[in-house]
mmCIF file of C-alpha atoms in Angstrom:
data_model
loop_
_atom_site.group_PDB
_atom_site.id
_atom_site.type_symbol
_atom_site.label_atom_id
_atom_site.label_comp_id
_atom_site.label_asym_id
_atom_site.label_seq_id
_atom_site.Cartn_x
_atom_site.Cartn_y
_atom_site.Cartn_z
ATOM 1 C CA MET A 1 -0.150 -0.031 0.195
ATOM 2 C CA LYS A 2 2.778 2.291 1.117
ATOM 3 C CA LEU A 3 3.994 2.088 -2.639
ATOM 4 C CA PHE A 4 0.835 2.361 -4.163
ATOM 5 C CA VAL A 5 0.702 5.694 -2.823
ATOM 6 C CA SER A 6 3.945 6.986 -3.018
ATOM 7 C CA GLY A 7 4.511 5.870 -5.854
ATOM 8 C CA ARG A 8 1.733 8.322 -7.447
ATOM 9 C CA LYS A 9 2.895 11.286 -5.940
ATOM 10 C CA ASP A 10 5.695 12.490 -8.768
ATOM 11 C CA VAL A 11 3.358 11.354 -11.977
ATOM 12 C CA PHE A 12 2.851 14.550 -13.351
ATOM 13 C CA ASN A 13 6.139 15.717 -12.995
ATOM 14 C CA THR A 14 7.686 12.647 -14.613
ATOM 15 C CA LEU A 15 5.386 13.199 -17.635
ATOM 16 C CA SER A 16 6.598 16.736 -17.984
ATOM 17 C CA GLU A 17 10.195 16.377 -17.345
ATOM 18 C CA ASN A 18 10.213 13.598 -20.040
ATOM 19 C CA ILE A 19 7.723 14.628 -22.561
ATOM 20 C CA ALA A 20 7.590 17.738 -24.658
ATOM 21 C CA PRO A 21 4.462 19.710 -25.549
ATOM 22 C CA ASN A 22 4.455 19.389 -28.918
ATOM 23 C CA GLU A 23 5.586 15.815 -28.854
ATOM 24 C CA THR A 24 3.104 13.059 -28.977
ATOM 25 C CA THR A 25 3.112 9.215 -27.762
ATOM 26 C CA LEU A 26 1.441 5.797 -27.397
ATOM 27 C CA TRP A 27 0.468 4.949 -24.236
ATOM 28 C CA PHE A 28 0.000 1.537 -22.697
ATOM 29 C CA HIS A 29 -1.849 0.587 -19.890
ATOM 30 C CA CYS A 30 -1.592 -2.293 -18.181
ATOM 31 C CA ALA A 31 -2.201 -3.424 -14.514
ATOM 32 C CA SER A 32 0.607 -4.802 -14.006
ATOM 33 C CA LEU A 33 3.865 -7.843 -14.899
ATOM 34 C CA GLY A 34 1.999 -10.174 -16.578
ATOM 35 C CA GLU A 35 -0.020 -7.323 -18.869
ATOM 36 C CA PHE A 36 3.087 -5.970 -19.506
ATOM 37 C CA GLU A 37 4.327 -8.856 -21.288
ATOM 38 C CA GLN A 38 1.186 -9.261 -22.886
ATOM 39 C CA GLY A 39 1.800 -5.541 -24.811
ATOM 40 C CA VAL A 40 5.504 -5.856 -25.239
ATOM 41 C CA PRO A 41 4.962 -7.514 -28.928
ATOM 42 C CA ILE A 42 2.738 -4.650 -29.714
ATOM 43 C CA MET A 43 4.687 -2.224 -28.273
ATOM 44 C CA ASN A 44 8.017 -3.314 -29.963
ATOM 45 C CA ALA A 45 5.664 -3.468 -33.308
ATOM 46 C CA CYS A 46 4.848 0.411 -32.793
ATOM 47 C CA LYS A 47 7.982 1.533 -32.550
ATOM 48 C CA GLN A 48 8.667 0.476 -36.230
ATOM 49 C CA LEU A 49 5.994 1.644 -37.452
ATOM 50 C CA LEU A 50 5.435 5.018 -35.831
ATOM 51 C CA PRO A 51 9.019 5.521 -34.795
ATOM 52 C CA ASN A 52 8.858 9.327 -33.897
ATOM 53 C CA HIS A 53 5.964 8.999 -30.802
ATOM 54 C CA LYS A 54 7.428 8.512 -27.777
ATOM 55 C CA ILE A 55 6.057 5.045 -25.724
ATOM 56 C CA VAL A 56 4.530 5.613 -22.314
ATOM 57 C CA VAL A 57 3.593 2.655 -20.428
ATOM 58 C CA SER A 58 1.554 3.333 -17.273
ATOM 59 C CA PHE A 59 0.996 0.726 -14.354
ATOM 60 C CA PHE A 60 -2.016 -0.093 -11.666
ATOM 61 C CA SER A 61 -0.107 -2.071 -9.503
ATOM 62 C CA PRO A 62 3.539 -2.161 -7.842
ATOM 63 C CA SER A 63 4.851 -5.281 -8.632
ATOM 64 C CA GLY A 64 4.704 -4.048 -12.046
ATOM 65 C CA TYR A 65 5.893 -1.007 -11.913
ATOM 66 C CA GLU A 66 8.514 -1.441 -9.783
ATOM 67 C CA VAL A 67 9.981 -4.349 -12.016
ATOM 68 C CA LYS A 68 9.861 -2.761 -15.089
ATOM 69 C CA LYS A 69 10.466 0.841 -14.593
ATOM 70 C CA LYS A 70 13.359 1.233 -16.223
ATOM 71 C CA ASP A 71 12.842 -0.818 -18.829
ATOM 72 C CA PRO A 72 14.540 0.303 -22.291
ATOM 73 C CA ILE A 73 11.283 -0.619 -24.621
ATOM 74 C CA ALA A 74 9.382 2.195 -22.768
ATOM 75 C CA ASP A 75 10.751 5.877 -22.991
ATOM 76 C CA VAL A 76 7.961 6.992 -19.969
ATOM 77 C CA VAL A 77 7.148 4.318 -17.385
ATOM 78 C CA VAL A 78 4.650 5.731 -14.293
ATOM 79 C CA TYR A 79 1.786 4.582 -12.014
ATOM 80 C CA LEU A 80 -1.526 5.463 -13.643
ATOM 81 C CA PRO A 81 -3.021 7.884 -11.393
ATOM 82 C CA LEU A 82 -6.367 7.381 -9.462
ATOM 83 C CA ASP A 83 -9.389 7.431 -11.913
ATOM 84 C CA THR A 84 -10.866 11.049 -11.392
ATOM 85 C CA LEU A 85 -12.000 13.459 -13.914
ATOM 86 C CA GLN A 86 -9.275 15.538 -13.043
ATOM 87 C CA ASN A 87 -6.408 12.807 -12.801
ATOM 88 C CA ALA A 88 -7.795 11.743 -16.329
ATOM 89 C CA LYS A 89 -7.978 15.065 -17.763
ATOM 90 C CA LYS A 90 -4.251 15.890 -16.714
ATOM 91 C CA PHE A 91 -2.886 13.018 -17.538
ATOM 92 C CA ILE A 92 -4.329 12.851 -21.211
ATOM 93 C CA ALA A 93 -2.992 16.145 -21.768
ATOM 94 C CA ALA A 94 0.483 15.715 -20.298
ATOM 95 C CA THR A 95 0.939 12.572 -22.214
ATOM 96 C CA ASN A 96 -1.075 13.465 -25.778
ATOM 97 C CA PRO A 97 -1.066 10.270 -27.148
ATOM 98 C CA SER A 98 -1.873 9.411 -30.461
ATOM 99 C CA LEU A 99 -3.351 6.131 -29.564
ATOM 100 C CA ALA A 100 -4.285 4.334 -26.150
ATOM 101 C CA ILE A 101 -3.684 0.574 -25.236
ATOM 102 C CA PHE A 102 -5.027 -1.115 -22.642
ATOM 103 C CA ILE A 103 -4.199 -4.435 -21.967
ATOM 104 C CA LYS A 104 -6.130 -7.744 -21.096
ATOM 105 C CA TYR A 105 -9.145 -6.007 -18.532
ATOM 106 C CA GLU A 106 -8.132 -2.898 -17.323
ATOM 107 C CA PHE A 107 -11.171 -0.310 -17.076
ATOM 108 C CA TRP A 108 -11.219 3.009 -15.683
ATOM 109 C CA PRO A 109 -14.184 4.556 -16.823
ATOM 110 C CA ASN A 110 -12.793 8.654 -16.583
ATOM 111 C CA TYR A 111 -9.938 7.821 -18.550
ATOM 112 C CA LEU A 112 -12.088 6.068 -21.121
ATOM 113 C CA PHE A 113 -14.468 8.827 -21.548
ATOM 114 C CA GLU A 114 -11.660 11.387 -22.272
ATOM 115 C CA LEU A 115 -10.219 10.065 -24.463
ATOM 116 C CA GLN A 116 -13.277 9.776 -26.132
ATOM 117 C CA LYS A 117 -14.034 13.187 -26.080
ATOM 118 C CA ASN A 118 -10.616 14.083 -26.929
ATOM 119 C CA LYS A 119 -11.190 11.620 -29.943
ATOM 120 C CA ILE A 120 -7.924 9.763 -29.262
ATOM 121 C CA PRO A 121 -8.182 5.755 -30.862
ATOM 122 C CA THR A 122 -8.378 3.555 -27.862
ATOM 123 C CA LEU A 123 -7.674 -0.291 -28.312
ATOM 124 C CA LEU A 124 -8.026 -3.313 -25.874
ATOM 125 C CA VAL A 125 -5.759 -5.915 -26.896
ATOM 126 C CA SER A 126 -5.433 -9.572 -25.661
ATOM 127 C CA GLY A 127 -9.260 -8.512 -23.908
ATOM 128 C CA LEU A 128 -10.828 -11.551 -21.547
ATOM 129 C CA PHE A 129 -14.250 -11.276 -20.056
ATOM 130 C CA ARG A 130 -16.214 -13.451 -17.780
ATOM 131 C CA SER A 131 -19.813 -13.215 -16.817
ATOM 132 C CA LYS A 132 -19.304 -12.229 -13.605
ATOM 133 C CA GLN A 133 -17.788 -8.907 -14.699
ATOM 134 C CA SER A 134 -20.845 -5.914 -14.334
ATOM 135 C CA PHE A 135 -20.846 -5.691 -17.614
ATOM 136 C CA PHE A 136 -22.773 -8.579 -17.827
ATOM 137 C CA LYS A 137 -25.217 -7.647 -14.947
ATOM 138 C CA PRO A 138 -28.726 -5.525 -14.329
ATOM 139 C CA TYR A 139 -26.860 -3.356 -12.863
ATOM 140 C CA GLY A 140 -23.444 -2.787 -14.780
ATOM 141 C CA GLY A 141 -25.145 0.093 -17.033
ATOM 142 C CA PHE A 142 -22.478 2.792 -16.628
ATOM 143 C CA MET A 143 -19.854 0.320 -17.033
ATOM 144 C CA ARG A 144 -20.973 -0.812 -20.187
ATOM 145 C CA LYS A 145 -21.594 2.776 -21.332
ATOM 146 C CA ALA A 146 -17.545 2.676 -20.317
ATOM 147 C CA LEU A 147 -16.622 -0.436 -22.465
ATOM 148 C CA GLY A 148 -18.480 1.424 -25.289
ATOM 149 C CA THR A 149 -15.902 3.867 -25.977
ATOM 150 C CA PHE A 150 -13.270 1.560 -27.316
ATOM 151 C CA ASP A 151 -12.834 1.654 -30.910
ATOM 152 C CA HIS A 152 -11.707 -1.568 -30.956
ATOM 153 C CA LEU A 153 -11.506 -4.770 -28.455
ATOM 154 C CA PHE A 154 -8.923 -7.658 -29.433
ATOM 155 C CA LEU A 155 -10.139 -10.086 -27.895
ATOM 156 C CA GLN A 156 -8.102 -13.728 -26.539
ATOM 157 C CA ASN A 157 -11.186 -16.437 -27.015
ATOM 158 C CA GLU A 158 -14.743 -16.626 -28.446
ATOM 159 C CA ASN A 159 -16.349 -16.990 -24.783
ATOM 160 C CA SER A 160 -15.274 -13.317 -24.755
ATOM 161 C CA LYS A 161 -16.698 -12.250 -28.250
ATOM 162 C CA ASP A 162 -20.200 -14.580 -26.767
ATOM 163 C CA LEU A 163 -20.424 -12.463 -23.768
ATOM 164 C CA LEU A 164 -19.770 -9.121 -25.712
ATOM 165 C CA SER A 165 -22.652 -9.701 -28.183
ATOM 166 C CA SER A 166 -24.889 -10.570 -25.157
ATOM 167 C CA ILE A 167 -24.653 -6.646 -24.251
ATOM 168 C CA GLY A 168 -24.851 -5.435 -27.981
ATOM 169 C CA ILE A 169 -20.902 -4.634 -28.510
ATOM 170 C CA SER A 170 -19.778 -5.859 -31.917
ATOM 171 C CA ASN A 171 -16.568 -3.922 -32.491
ATOM 172 C CA PHE A 172 -14.567 -6.645 -31.762
ATOM 173 C CA THR A 173 -11.870 -9.480 -33.191
ATOM 174 C CA VAL A 174 -10.992 -13.060 -31.724
ATOM 175 C CA SER A 175 -7.054 -12.538 -32.307
ATOM 176 C CA GLY A 176 -5.871 -14.473 -29.528
ATOM 177 C CA ASP A 177 -3.676 -13.821 -26.766
ATOM 178 C CA THR A 178 -0.515 -11.623 -27.641
ATOM 179 C CA ARG A 179 1.665 -13.736 -24.907
ATOM 180 C CA PHE A 180 2.189 -16.187 -27.246
ATOM 181 C CA ASP A 181 3.926 -14.102 -29.776
ATOM 182 C CA ARG A 182 5.994 -12.697 -27.004
ATOM 183 C CA VAL A 183 7.166 -16.255 -25.934
ATOM 184 C CA SER A 184 7.309 -17.800 -29.253
ATOM 185 C CA HIS A 185 10.531 -15.371 -29.456
ATOM 186 C CA GLN A 186 12.047 -16.402 -26.638
ATOM 187 C CA ILE A 187 13.333 -19.557 -28.277
ATOM 188 C CA GLU A 188 15.239 -17.780 -30.707
ATOM 189 C CA GLN A 189 17.214 -15.534 -28.038
ATOM 190 C CA ASN A 190 20.395 -16.459 -26.482
ATOM 191 C CA ASN A 191 19.128 -18.547 -23.613
ATOM 192 C CA THR A 192 22.271 -19.957 -22.528
ATOM 193 C CA LEU A 193 23.237 -18.995 -18.253
ATOM 194 C CA ASP A 194 26.640 -20.718 -17.406
ATOM 195 C CA PHE A 195 25.664 -21.050 -13.828
ATOM 196 C CA MET A 196 22.818 -23.586 -14.899
ATOM 197 C CA GLU A 197 24.771 -25.697 -16.921
ATOM 198 C CA GLN A 198 26.912 -26.062 -13.972
ATOM 199 C CA PHE A 199 24.235 -26.909 -11.801
ATOM 200 C CA LYS A 200 22.569 -29.065 -14.503
ATOM 201 C CA GLY A 201 24.890 -31.241 -15.885
ATOM 202 C CA ASP A 202 23.782 -34.749 -16.986
ATOM 203 C CA SER A 203 21.045 -34.719 -14.353
ATOM 204 C CA LEU A 204 17.230 -34.020 -15.605
ATOM 205 C CA CYS A 205 16.103 -30.917 -14.483
ATOM 206 C CA ILE A 206 12.432 -29.977 -13.038
ATOM 207 C CA VAL A 207 12.296 -26.391 -13.045
ATOM 208 C CA CYS A 208 9.789 -24.816 -10.264
ATOM 209 C CA GLY A 209 8.781 -20.662 -11.500
ATOM 210 C CA SER A 210 7.473 -18.030 -9.433
ATOM 211 C CA THR A 211 6.396 -20.069 -6.492
ATOM 212 C CA TRP A 212 4.375 -19.537 -3.636
ATOM 213 C CA THR A 213 4.629 -20.633 0.064
ATOM 214 C CA GLU A 214 1.529 -23.131 -1.010
ATOM 215 C CA ASP A 215 3.029 -24.381 -4.048
ATOM 216 C CA GLU A 216 6.599 -25.201 -1.809
ATOM 217 C CA VAL A 217 4.668 -27.022 0.805
ATOM 218 C CA VAL A 218 3.064 -29.713 -2.243
ATOM 219 C CA LEU A 219 6.779 -29.582 -3.738
ATOM 220 C CA LEU A 220 8.757 -30.754 -0.667
ATOM 221 C CA ASP A 221 7.015 -34.299 -0.424
ATOM 222 C CA SER A 222 9.169 -34.589 -4.379
ATOM 223 C CA ILE A 223 11.951 -32.777 -3.435
ATOM 224 C CA ASN A 224 12.612 -34.921 -0.902
ATOM 225 C CA ALA A 225 11.890 -38.068 -2.586
ATOM 226 C CA ALA A 226 13.143 -37.695 -5.960
ATOM 227 C CA SER A 227 16.616 -39.824 -7.235
ATOM 228 C CA GLU A 228 19.830 -38.293 -7.171
ATOM 229 C CA ASN A 229 19.991 -38.086 -10.321
ATOM 230 C CA VAL A 230 16.846 -35.524 -10.584
ATOM 231 C CA LYS A 231 17.814 -31.759 -9.802
ATOM 232 C CA PHE A 232 15.190 -28.891 -8.451
ATOM 233 C CA VAL A 233 15.767 -25.709 -9.343
ATOM 234 C CA ILE A 234 13.227 -22.952 -7.082
ATOM 235 C CA ALA A 235 12.620 -19.388 -8.445
ATOM 236 C CA PRO A 236 10.010 -18.316 -5.540
ATOM 237 C CA HIS A 237 7.980 -15.210 -6.582
ATOM 238 C CA LYS A 238 8.717 -13.270 -4.112
ATOM 239 C CA ILE A 239 12.238 -13.076 -2.832
ATOM 240 C CA GLU A 240 11.880 -12.754 1.230
ATOM 241 C CA PRO A 241 14.474 -13.929 3.205
ATOM 242 C CA SER A 242 13.121 -15.473 5.457
ATOM 243 C CA LYS A 243 10.895 -17.694 4.002
ATOM 244 C CA ILE A 244 13.147 -18.673 2.262
ATOM 245 C CA HIS A 245 15.555 -20.035 5.020
ATOM 246 C CA THR A 246 12.707 -21.375 5.965
ATOM 247 C CA PHE A 247 11.932 -23.918 3.014
ATOM 248 C CA ARG A 248 15.420 -24.091 2.652
ATOM 249 C CA LYS A 249 15.810 -25.742 6.476
ATOM 250 C CA ASN A 250 13.073 -28.311 5.133
ATOM 251 C CA ILE A 251 15.012 -29.880 2.451
ATOM 252 C CA GLN A 252 16.614 -33.415 3.184
ATOM 253 C CA LYS A 253 18.675 -32.510 -0.450
ATOM 254 C CA LYS A 254 21.881 -31.003 -0.276
ATOM 255 C CA THR A 255 20.938 -26.857 -2.064
ATOM 256 C CA ALA A 256 22.554 -23.935 -3.378
ATOM 257 C CA LEU A 257 21.808 -20.526 -2.670
ATOM 258 C CA TYR A 258 21.545 -18.141 -6.056
ATOM 259 C CA SER A 259 23.188 -15.378 -4.061
ATOM 260 C CA GLU A 260 25.406 -17.665 -2.513
ATOM 261 C CA VAL A 261 27.352 -18.946 -4.937
ATOM 262 C CA ILE A 262 27.249 -16.438 -7.757
ATOM 263 C CA SER A 263 30.031 -14.342 -5.479
ATOM 264 C CA LEU A 264 32.320 -17.527 -5.117
ATOM 265 C CA SER A 265 35.046 -18.200 -7.384
ATOM 266 C CA GLU A 266 34.854 -19.817 -10.487
ATOM 267 C CA VAL A 267 36.553 -23.219 -8.944
ATOM 268 C CA LYS A 268 34.269 -22.635 -5.873
ATOM 269 C CA LYS A 269 30.702 -21.896 -7.935
ATOM 270 C CA THR A 270 31.492 -25.077 -10.024
ATOM 271 C CA LYS A 271 32.141 -26.992 -7.199
ATOM 272 C CA ASN A 272 29.075 -25.860 -5.377
ATOM 273 C CA LEU A 273 26.934 -26.101 -8.143
ATOM 274 C CA SER A 274 27.076 -29.488 -9.799
ATOM 275 C CA GLU A 275 27.537 -31.293 -6.091
ATOM 276 C CA ALA A 276 23.810 -29.146 -5.238
ATOM 277 C CA ASN A 277 20.413 -31.199 -5.862
ATOM 278 C CA VAL A 278 18.480 -27.976 -5.006
ATOM 279 C CA PHE A 279 18.942 -24.453 -6.765
ATOM 280 C CA ILE A 280 17.062 -21.679 -5.326
ATOM 281 C CA ILE A 281 17.088 -18.592 -7.431
ATOM 282 C CA ASP A 282 16.673 -15.621 -4.605
ATOM 283 C CA MET A 283 16.887 -12.882 -7.619
ATOM 284 C CA VAL A 284 14.302 -11.662 -10.120
ATOM 285 C CA GLY A 285 14.232 -11.470 -13.479
ATOM 286 C CA LEU A 286 15.996 -15.369 -14.502
ATOM 287 C CA LEU A 287 13.237 -17.544 -14.732
ATOM 288 C CA THR A 288 12.844 -17.362 -18.465
ATOM 289 C CA LYS A 289 16.244 -18.205 -19.461
ATOM 290 C CA ILE A 290 16.179 -20.772 -16.926
ATOM 291 C CA TYR A 291 12.957 -22.550 -17.917
ATOM 292 C CA ASN A 292 15.291 -23.467 -21.726
ATOM 293 C CA TYR A 293 16.950 -25.977 -18.928
ATOM 294 C CA ALA A 294 13.763 -27.488 -17.652
ATOM 295 C CA ASP A 295 12.605 -31.603 -18.497
ATOM 296 C CA ILE A 296 9.934 -30.783 -16.907
ATOM 297 C CA ALA A 297 7.909 -27.358 -15.210
ATOM 298 C CA TYR A 298 6.206 -26.546 -12.097
ATOM 299 C CA VAL A 299 4.560 -23.554 -12.354
ATOM 300 C CA GLY A 300 3.059 -21.675 -9.311
ATOM 301 C CA GLY A 301 0.455 -19.416 -8.357
ATOM 302 C CA ALA A 302 -2.849 -21.551 -8.753
ATOM 303 C CA MET A 303 -2.241 -23.841 -5.593
ATOM 304 C CA GLY A 304 -3.517 -20.922 -3.461
ATOM 305 C CA ALA A 305 -5.634 -17.961 -4.270
ATOM 306 C CA THR A 306 -3.139 -15.665 -5.779
ATOM 307 C CA GLY A 307 -3.643 -16.947 -9.446
ATOM 308 C CA LEU A 308 -1.352 -19.059 -11.587
ATOM 309 C CA HIS A 309 1.604 -17.522 -13.454
ATOM 310 C CA ASN A 310 2.855 -17.926 -16.643
ATOM 311 C CA ILE A 311 2.474 -21.269 -18.175
ATOM 312 C CA LEU A 312 3.436 -19.789 -21.831
ATOM 313 C CA GLU A 313 6.844 -19.736 -20.806
ATOM 314 C CA PRO A 314 7.983 -22.979 -20.086
ATOM 315 C CA ALA A 315 5.466 -24.195 -22.612
ATOM 316 C CA THR A 316 7.715 -22.780 -25.833
ATOM 317 C CA PHE A 317 10.470 -25.106 -24.321
ATOM 318 C CA GLY A 318 8.696 -27.774 -25.288
ATOM 319 C CA VAL A 319 8.404 -29.065 -21.946
ATOM 320 C CA PRO A 320 5.436 -31.030 -19.697
ATOM 321 C CA ILE A 321 4.002 -28.434 -17.356
ATOM 322 C CA VAL A 322 2.884 -29.325 -13.577
ATOM 323 C CA ILE A 323 0.427 -26.149 -12.001
ATOM 324 C CA GLY A 324 -1.944 -26.516 -8.835
ATOM 325 C CA LYS A 325 -5.710 -27.151 -8.596
ATOM 326 C CA ASN A 326 -6.968 -23.386 -8.756
ATOM 327 C CA PHE A 327 -7.094 -22.483 -12.409
ATOM 328 C CA GLU A 328 -10.472 -21.955 -13.698
ATOM 329 C CA LYS A 329 -9.626 -18.198 -14.457
ATOM 330 C CA PHE A 330 -7.143 -19.038 -16.850
ATOM 331 C CA PRO A 331 -8.214 -19.911 -20.260
ATOM 332 C CA GLU A 332 -4.963 -21.124 -21.647
ATOM 333 C CA ALA A 333 -4.060 -23.487 -18.641
ATOM 334 C CA LYS A 334 -7.695 -25.328 -19.491
ATOM 335 C CA LYS A 335 -6.811 -25.485 -23.044
ATOM 336 C CA LEU A 336 -3.284 -27.199 -22.435
ATOM 337 C CA GLN A 337 -4.744 -29.399 -19.869
ATOM 338 C CA GLN A 338 -7.462 -30.439 -22.256
ATOM 339 C CA LEU A 339 -4.795 -31.243 -25.243
ATOM 340 C CA ALA A 340 -2.896 -33.080 -22.335
ATOM 341 C CA GLY A 341 0.331 -31.106 -21.796
ATOM 342 C CA LEU A 342 -0.344 -29.865 -18.426
ATOM 343 C CA PHE A 343 -1.050 -31.817 -15.648
ATOM 344 C CA SER A 344 -3.142 -30.007 -12.412
ATOM 345 C CA VAL A 345 -2.677 -31.495 -8.887
ATOM 346 C CA SER A 346 -4.565 -30.780 -5.466
ATOM 347 C CA ASN A 347 -1.910 -31.884 -2.783
ATOM 348 C CA ALA A 348 1.619 -33.464 -2.518
ATOM 349 C CA GLN A 349 1.114 -37.157 -3.268
ATOM 350 C CA GLU A 350 -0.773 -36.039 -6.528
ATOM 351 C CA CYS A 351 2.364 -34.138 -6.895
ATOM 352 C CA THR A 352 4.709 -36.756 -6.342
ATOM 353 C CA GLU A 353 2.484 -39.226 -8.449
ATOM 354 C CA ILE A 354 3.087 -37.243 -11.501
ATOM 355 C CA LEU A 355 6.558 -35.823 -11.153
ATOM 356 C CA GLU A 356 7.378 -39.329 -10.733
ATOM 357 C CA LYS A 357 5.814 -40.344 -13.912
ATOM 358 C CA LEU A 358 7.129 -37.302 -15.967
ATOM 359 C CA THR A 359 10.472 -38.383 -14.512
ATOM 360 C CA ASN A 360 10.556 -42.207 -15.205
ATOM 361 C CA ASN A 361 8.833 -42.689 -18.343
ATOM 362 C CA ALA A 362 11.302 -40.415 -20.890
ATOM 363 C CA SER A 363 8.386 -41.258 -24.183
ATOM 364 C CA PHE A 364 5.395 -40.005 -21.882
ATOM 365 C CA ARG A 365 7.616 -36.803 -20.674
ATOM 366 C CA ASN A 366 8.438 -36.303 -24.083
ATOM 367 C CA LYS A 367 5.068 -36.541 -25.966
ATOM 368 C CA THR A 368 3.498 -34.156 -23.400
ATOM 369 C CA GLY A 369 6.421 -31.442 -23.878
ATOM 370 C CA MET A 370 6.165 -31.873 -27.683
ATOM 371 C CA ILE A 371 2.230 -30.991 -26.747
ATOM 372 C CA ALA A 372 2.838 -28.069 -25.030
ATOM 373 C CA GLY A 373 5.507 -26.623 -27.690
ATOM 374 C CA HIS A 374 2.835 -27.106 -30.056
ATOM 375 C CA PHE A 375 0.462 -25.391 -28.060
ATOM 376 C CA ILE A 376 2.604 -22.666 -29.077
ATOM 377 C CA ASN A 377 3.172 -22.613 -31.926
ATOM 378 C CA ASN A 378 -0.357 -22.754 -33.096
ATOM 379 C CA ASN A 379 -1.321 -19.682 -30.945
ATOM 380 C CA THR A 380 0.683 -17.203 -32.838
ATOM 381 C CA GLY A 381 -0.447 -14.318 -34.750
ATOM 382 C CA ALA A 382 -2.514 -11.930 -32.451
ATOM 383 C CA THR A 383 0.371 -8.961 -32.871
ATOM 384 C CA LYS A 384 0.069 -9.078 -36.693
ATOM 385 C CA THR A 385 -3.974 -8.901 -36.320
ATOM 386 C CA VAL A 386 -3.782 -5.864 -34.098
ATOM 387 C CA MET A 387 -0.703 -4.440 -35.988
ATOM 388 C CA ASP A 388 -3.075 -4.879 -39.245
ATOM 389 C CA TYR A 389 -5.345 -2.923 -37.440
ATOM 390 C CA ILE A 390 -3.168 -0.056 -36.286
ATOM 391 C CA GLU A 391 -1.945 0.700 -39.677
ATOM 392 C CA LYS A 392 -4.914 1.407 -40.898
ATOM 393 C CA LEU A 393 -6.038 4.007 -38.528
ATOM 394 C CA ASP A 394 -6.387 7.213 -40.699
ATOM 395 C CA SER A 395 -5.266 8.972 -37.843
ATOM 396 C CA LEU A 396 -1.854 7.505 -37.505
ATOM 397 C CA LYS A 397 -1.409 7.248 -41.135
ATOM 398 C CA SER A 398 -0.093 10.649 -41.729
ATOM 399 C CA LYS A 399 2.445 10.302 -38.717
ATOM 400 C CA THR A 400 3.603 6.311 -39.909
ATOM 401 C CA ASN A 401 7.549 6.922 -40.571
ATOM 402 C CA ALA A 402 7.083 10.542 -40.795
#
């Protein structure tokens, strides 16, 4: 809450310092980190199409802003001021956007109405709707009006299309999820990490990414029961030393902690990592490349109520995925489960059973991993659909490659 409040104090100063009165921008709004990742392919494409526009990214939550406030893809990164009429007028005047793009499911009425009033094209990208949202309730008239301000809505799935159709909205395209485009490019990058080469060696590696305490409790039995040729990487979602210390004490295998080994000499580092069975990553920003070393991935967040993290990152490397039990709000997980590239577990016993099956049966592991990889390849293309629309906007045509 402290960051939520303090981070918003200097927003308008930051904007005035970084955007001159005669400059125009492309404004992307993201709720948090996951939505930012969905926006990245569009941001990159827009930078190519409209190089004279500055990219402004706003976040609602501290978890997104704190991680991405210095990301080079954006010229300016700020918190979104609270949704008041005065803030909306001031923010839009300060940013002077030629185009506004909201990612997934952030709807702030005052901002949307002000964008419409100023005739600024406004898009929703990777939109995802559920029947429980206020738009689809008898009392949701005001929010339906706000939704009607979008010039076009690019949707993830048919269910969202049907819901919008039921309230008379038709200016949409089912384009898919831009995250598929984002992760599909990762495999083309250099994903080598020397410390992972040293740790994994010839062992089979299970990478447990974005874990919470609820996930780690369930994983503990699997870790302690695993054979010596199976190694685990644990990358907690939040780096909290006290919780990491408690978890580490309960592991009956030899462990290594990233912050401890990274400062060692090369000889000692190699020895520590090669002899460890469990490697705990207490630093953010490494997980995407670490998934390159996974034979199996466990993705956290769905064992509790925090929300499932990104399953597409490991899937792009063609590995089977295990998650917790609460993933009803994540269509990509439901679909991959139907295809048999993802497995949901409810408790420690189920987790141990599926991980043992995947580690002991190479044919089963390879087949399910291949399903996950194909799932990514078969769902790319959302970015092109969105950019085809943006390129045709009359208000931007005169500015394209100007």
